Tab-separated table of C-alpha atoms in Angstrom:
chain	number	residue	atom	x	y	z
A	1	MET	CA	16.315	17.531	12.844
A	2	ASP	CA	12.762	18.538	13.750
A	3	MET	CA	11.243	15.093	13.966
A	4	ALA	CA	10.521	13.239	17.154
A	5	GLU	CA	12.424	10.079	17.853
A	6	GLY	CA	10.749	7.115	16.194
A	7	GLY	CA	10.760	3.383	16.183
A	8	ASN	CA	9.981	1.151	19.154
A	9	ALA	CA	9.026	-2.428	19.775
A	10	GLY	CA	5.375	-1.769	18.888
A	11	THR	CA	5.957	0.322	15.780
A	12	LEU	CA	6.376	-1.129	12.320
A	13	ARG	CA	9.506	-0.009	10.518
A	14	PHE	CA	9.141	1.732	7.169
A	15	ALA	CA	10.329	-1.339	5.249
A	16	GLU	CA	7.500	-3.332	6.819
A	17	GLU	CA	4.966	-0.610	6.054
A	18	ILE	CA	6.127	-0.389	2.440
A	19	MET	CA	5.516	-4.115	1.962
A	20	LEU	CA	2.046	-3.773	3.494
A	21	LEU	CA	1.239	-0.861	1.184
A	22	LEU	CA	2.048	-3.019	-1.829
A	23	LEU	CA	0.062	-6.031	-0.630
A	24	HIS	CA	-3.221	-7.068	-2.246
A	25	ASP	CA	-4.707	-8.603	0.877
A	26	HIS	CA	-7.431	-10.547	-0.935
A	27	GLU	CA	-4.885	-12.678	-2.771
A	28	GLY	CA	-1.672	-12.311	-0.783
A	29	LYS	CA	0.339	-10.985	-3.715
A	30	PHE	CA	2.118	-7.666	-4.143
A	31	ALA	CA	1.434	-4.841	-6.572
A	32	ARG	CA	3.840	-4.848	-9.482
A	33	VAL	CA	6.353	-2.026	-9.298
A	34	PRO	CA	9.809	-2.011	-10.914
A	35	GLY	CA	12.253	-4.006	-8.818
A	36	TRP	CA	14.739	-1.159	-8.622
A	37	SER	CA	11.950	1.192	-7.492
A	38	LEU	CA	11.079	-1.107	-4.589
A	39	ASP	CA	14.778	-1.476	-3.764
A	40	TYR	CA	15.155	2.293	-3.433
A	41	ALA	CA	11.959	2.569	-1.361
A	42	LEU	CA	13.235	-0.053	1.083
A	43	ALA	CA	16.660	1.596	1.234
A	44	GLY	CA	15.082	4.990	1.836
A	45	GLY	CA	12.895	3.452	4.534
A	46	VAL	CA	15.901	2.100	6.435
A	47	LEU	CA	17.686	5.449	6.220
A	48	MET	CA	14.603	7.349	7.325
A	49	ASP	CA	14.141	5.055	10.322
A	50	LEU	CA	17.752	5.740	11.289
A	51	ALA	CA	17.031	9.454	10.983
A	52	LEU	CA	13.936	9.190	13.169
A	53	ASP	CA	15.983	7.226	15.708
A	54	ASN	CA	18.440	10.158	15.743
A	55	ARG	CA	21.307	8.053	14.402
A	56	ILE	CA	21.858	9.991	11.169
A	57	ASP	CA	20.994	13.362	9.682
A	58	THR	CA	21.246	14.792	6.201
A	59	ASP	CA	20.917	17.918	4.150
A	60	LEU	CA	20.824	18.061	0.365
A	61	ASN	CA	24.601	17.531	0.175
A	62	THR	CA	25.848	15.352	3.030
A	63	LEU	CA	24.571	12.493	5.193
A	64	VAL	CA	26.279	12.215	8.573
A	65	VAL	CA	26.224	9.933	11.612
A	66	LEU	CA	24.986	11.530	14.814
A	67	ASP	CA	25.207	8.452	17.028
A	68	GLU	CA	26.954	5.158	16.199
A	69	THR	CA	25.211	3.292	19.022
A	70	PRO	CA	23.372	0.280	17.537
A	71	THR	CA	19.591	0.459	17.655
A	72	GLY	CA	19.287	-3.248	18.424
A	73	ASP	CA	17.204	-3.625	15.241
A	74	ASP	CA	18.593	-5.996	12.603
A	75	LEU	CA	16.776	-4.089	9.863
A	76	LEU	CA	18.703	-0.907	10.647
A	77	ASP	CA	22.005	-1.727	12.323
A	78	PRO	CA	23.850	-3.178	9.279
A	79	THR	CA	23.304	0.103	7.418
A	80	LEU	CA	24.200	2.231	10.452
A	81	ASP	CA	27.430	0.253	10.848
A	82	ASP	CA	28.198	0.661	7.148
A	83	ILE	CA	27.699	4.439	7.285
A	84	ALA	CA	29.777	4.770	10.461
A	85	LYS	CA	32.701	2.786	9.025
A	86	THR	CA	32.795	4.339	5.543
A	87	GLU	CA	35.405	7.036	5.125
A	88	GLY	CA	34.672	10.371	3.487
A	89	GLN	CA	31.475	12.379	3.156
A	90	HIS	CA	28.626	11.187	0.952
A	91	ASP	CA	25.178	12.488	0.126
A	92	ALA	CA	21.777	10.837	0.519
A	93	ARG	CA	21.816	9.568	-3.064
A	94	PHE	CA	25.044	7.644	-2.417
A	95	TRP	CA	23.552	5.932	0.616
A	96	VAL	CA	20.222	5.178	-1.043
A	97	GLU	CA	22.062	3.475	-3.908
A	98	ARG	CA	24.444	1.621	-1.608
A	99	THR	CA	21.717	0.439	0.768
A	100	ALA	CA	19.526	-0.606	-2.167
A	101	GLY	CA	22.211	-3.181	-2.936
A	102	TYR	CA	21.019	-5.014	0.189
A	103	ALA	CA	17.308	-4.583	-0.590
A	104	ASP	CA	16.687	-8.328	-0.986
A	105	ASP	CA	17.866	-8.912	2.581
A	106	ILE	CA	15.848	-5.942	3.849
A	107	ARG	CA	12.702	-7.190	2.104
A	108	GLU	CA	13.068	-10.737	3.451
A	109	ARG	CA	13.726	-9.476	6.971
A	110	ALA	CA	10.675	-7.201	6.772
A	111	LEU	CA	8.424	-10.002	5.540
A	112	GLY	CA	9.817	-12.374	8.157
A	113	ARG	CA	9.023	-9.899	10.897
A	114	LEU	CA	5.479	-9.431	9.604
A	115	GLU	CA	5.103	-13.215	9.811
A	116	GLU	CA	6.488	-13.240	13.353
A	117	ARG	CA	4.012	-10.528	14.368
A	118	GLY	CA	1.144	-12.675	13.058
A	119	ILE	CA	0.226	-10.102	10.398
A	120	LEU	CA	1.075	-12.221	7.351
A	121	GLU	CA	1.343	-15.913	6.598
A	122	ARG	CA	3.813	-17.251	4.053
A	123	ARG	CA	2.446	-19.751	1.547
A	124	ASP	CA	4.424	-21.356	-1.260
A	125	ASP	CA	2.165	-22.506	-4.084
A	126	ARG	CA	3.329	-25.771	-5.606
A	127	PHE	CA	2.850	-27.120	-9.104
A	128	LEU	CA	4.125	-30.632	-9.804
A	129	TRP	CA	6.200	-30.347	-6.598
A	130	VAL	CA	7.999	-27.267	-7.914
A	131	PHE	CA	7.746	-23.953	-6.058
A	132	ARG	CA	5.955	-21.722	-8.520
A	133	SER	CA	5.126	-18.617	-6.514
A	134	ARG	CA	4.982	-17.244	-3.017
A	135	ARG	CA	2.027	-15.504	-1.433
A	136	TYR	CA	1.546	-13.700	1.891
A	137	PRO	CA	-2.150	-13.824	2.829
A	138	VAL	CA	-3.099	-11.436	5.601
A	139	ILE	CA	-3.902	-13.061	8.934
A	140	ASP	CA	-4.411	-9.871	10.932
A	141	GLY	CA	-5.361	-7.014	8.614
A	142	ARG	CA	-5.307	-4.259	11.198
A	143	ALA	CA	-1.718	-3.207	10.493
A	144	GLU	CA	-2.271	-3.122	6.734
A	145	ARG	CA	-5.483	-1.129	7.071
A	146	GLU	CA	-3.876	1.221	9.587
A	147	VAL	CA	-0.988	2.253	7.343
A	148	LYS	CA	-3.225	2.664	4.289
A	149	LEU	CA	-5.856	4.612	6.227
A	150	ARG	CA	-3.161	6.863	7.713
A	151	ILE	CA	-2.017	7.811	4.230
A	152	MET	CA	-5.558	8.344	2.964
A	153	GLY	CA	-6.378	10.420	6.025
A	154	VAL	CA	-3.464	12.758	5.323
A	155	LEU	CA	-3.906	12.990	1.555
A	156	PHE	CA	-7.613	13.756	1.619
A	157	SER	CA	-7.759	16.197	4.519
A	158	ASP	CA	-5.926	19.266	5.757
A	159	VAL	CA	-4.767	17.733	9.044
A	160	ILE	CA	-1.147	18.281	10.061
A	161	PRO	CA	0.516	14.911	9.449
A	162	GLU	CA	2.634	13.085	11.969
A	163	PRO	CA	6.371	12.800	11.150
A	164	ARG	CA	6.095	9.118	10.201
A	165	ASP	CA	3.200	9.868	7.861
A	166	VAL	CA	5.281	12.536	6.103
A	167	VAL	CA	8.074	10.017	5.582
A	168	ILE	CA	5.949	7.139	4.284
A	169	ILE	CA	4.168	9.465	1.860
A	170	CYS	CA	7.501	10.846	0.616
A	171	LEU	CA	8.870	7.335	0.066
A	172	ALA	CA	5.690	5.960	-1.474
A	173	ASP	CA	5.404	8.892	-3.861
A	174	ALA	CA	9.069	8.892	-4.871
A	175	CYS	CA	8.917	5.185	-5.762
A	176	GLY	CA	5.561	5.166	-7.535
A	177	ILE	CA	3.737	3.233	-4.828
A	178	LEU	CA	1.015	5.874	-4.423
A	179	LYS	CA	0.016	5.370	-8.069
A	180	GLU	CA	-0.587	1.702	-7.242
A	181	LEU	CA	-2.434	2.488	-4.037
A	182	LEU	CA	-4.728	5.178	-5.455
A	183	SER	CA	-6.998	5.232	-8.467
A	184	ARG	CA	-6.033	7.631	-11.261
A	185	ARG	CA	-8.720	10.080	-10.168
A	186	GLU	CA	-7.676	9.874	-6.508
A	187	HIS	CA	-4.048	10.437	-7.440
A	188	GLU	CA	-4.947	13.506	-9.506
A	189	GLN	CA	-7.016	14.872	-6.619
A	190	ALA	CA	-4.174	14.298	-4.168
A	191	THR	CA	-1.311	15.681	-6.302
A	192	ALA	CA	-1.233	19.135	-4.707
A	193	ARG	CA	-1.497	17.658	-1.210
A	194	ILE	CA	1.320	15.192	-1.898
A	195	GLU	CA	3.562	18.053	-2.951
A	196	GLN	CA	2.603	19.999	0.175
A	197	VAL	CA	3.420	17.066	2.451
A	198	ARG	CA	6.769	16.468	0.741
A	199	LYS	CA	7.865	19.980	1.685
A	200	LEU	CA	7.328	19.424	5.415
A	201	ASP	CA	10.621	17.697	6.169
A	202	LEU	CA	14.138	18.364	4.896
A	203	ILE	CA	15.270	14.756	5.308
A	204	GLY	CA	12.207	13.534	3.441
A	205	GLN	CA	12.972	15.999	0.661
A	206	ALA	CA	16.604	14.880	0.447
A	207	MET	CA	15.675	11.197	0.369
A	208	ALA	CA	12.879	11.687	-2.169
A	209	GLN	CA	15.136	13.788	-4.385
A	210	ALA	CA	17.872	11.164	-4.214
A	211	ILE	CA	15.445	8.409	-5.213
A	212	SER	CA	13.972	10.574	-7.989
A	213	ASP	CA	17.450	11.331	-9.380
A	214	ILE	CA	18.389	7.646	-9.361
A	215	GLU	CA	15.166	6.598	-11.076
A	216	LEU	CA	15.651	9.271	-13.738
A	217	SER	CA	19.168	7.971	-14.379
A	218	VAL	CA	17.860	4.404	-14.658
A	219	ALA	CA	15.131	5.494	-17.071
A	220	VAL	CA	17.671	7.287	-19.291
A	221	LEU	CA	19.944	4.232	-19.353
A	222	GLN	CA	17.013	1.965	-20.234
A	223	GLN	CA	15.981	4.297	-23.044
A	224	GLN	CA	19.521	4.388	-24.424
A	225	ALA	CA	19.733	0.596	-24.283
A	226	ALA	CA	16.415	0.273	-26.138
A	227	LEU	CA	17.661	2.590	-28.897
A	228	GLN	CA	20.770	0.463	-29.368
A	229	VAL	CA	18.822	-2.756	-29.922
């Protein structure tokens, strides 16, 4: 793997960055993307963090464990343990799908950590004493601005992106998050650059392809179900 080791106490994990990318900071609500799309983005984020921490590696056919030693991070270690204990060889798509089954836990852990860091504040809006909705207004917007500006800086320049920027762009593009983040014109302008960035890392390619394949399968199933109604 040609990426430098990632993830430390001061670095947000990809699951946290994905939630910040989707956040409308002026109202504390998240952009609407299909639930399964967000699940796959969060799953891909966990797997990519494990790759950057040199715990796993993958090609287009097989994902393998390089080091079973726990990272000490409760966002990552359950998945690392699952991969290490599962018999047989499986590809990135298998692990994206399997990890996506735990996406609710991953999302809640990520949001909880953003609260603990003082980046977000959880607010439950009440109506007649019933919880109606949950919002996460930004307390400290530096982290949210930083991740969004990093992406913009890569997409609208010819700078060589850092490994983490390659990954977050791959994940955000594969799951449709970039279309929420950018205007239609900006997305059209950035299309060629997005494709260029996606080619910079084999693991990013494998993960993005796995997510794309899964989403295509879901779309076909939804179309078939609609035709049967």
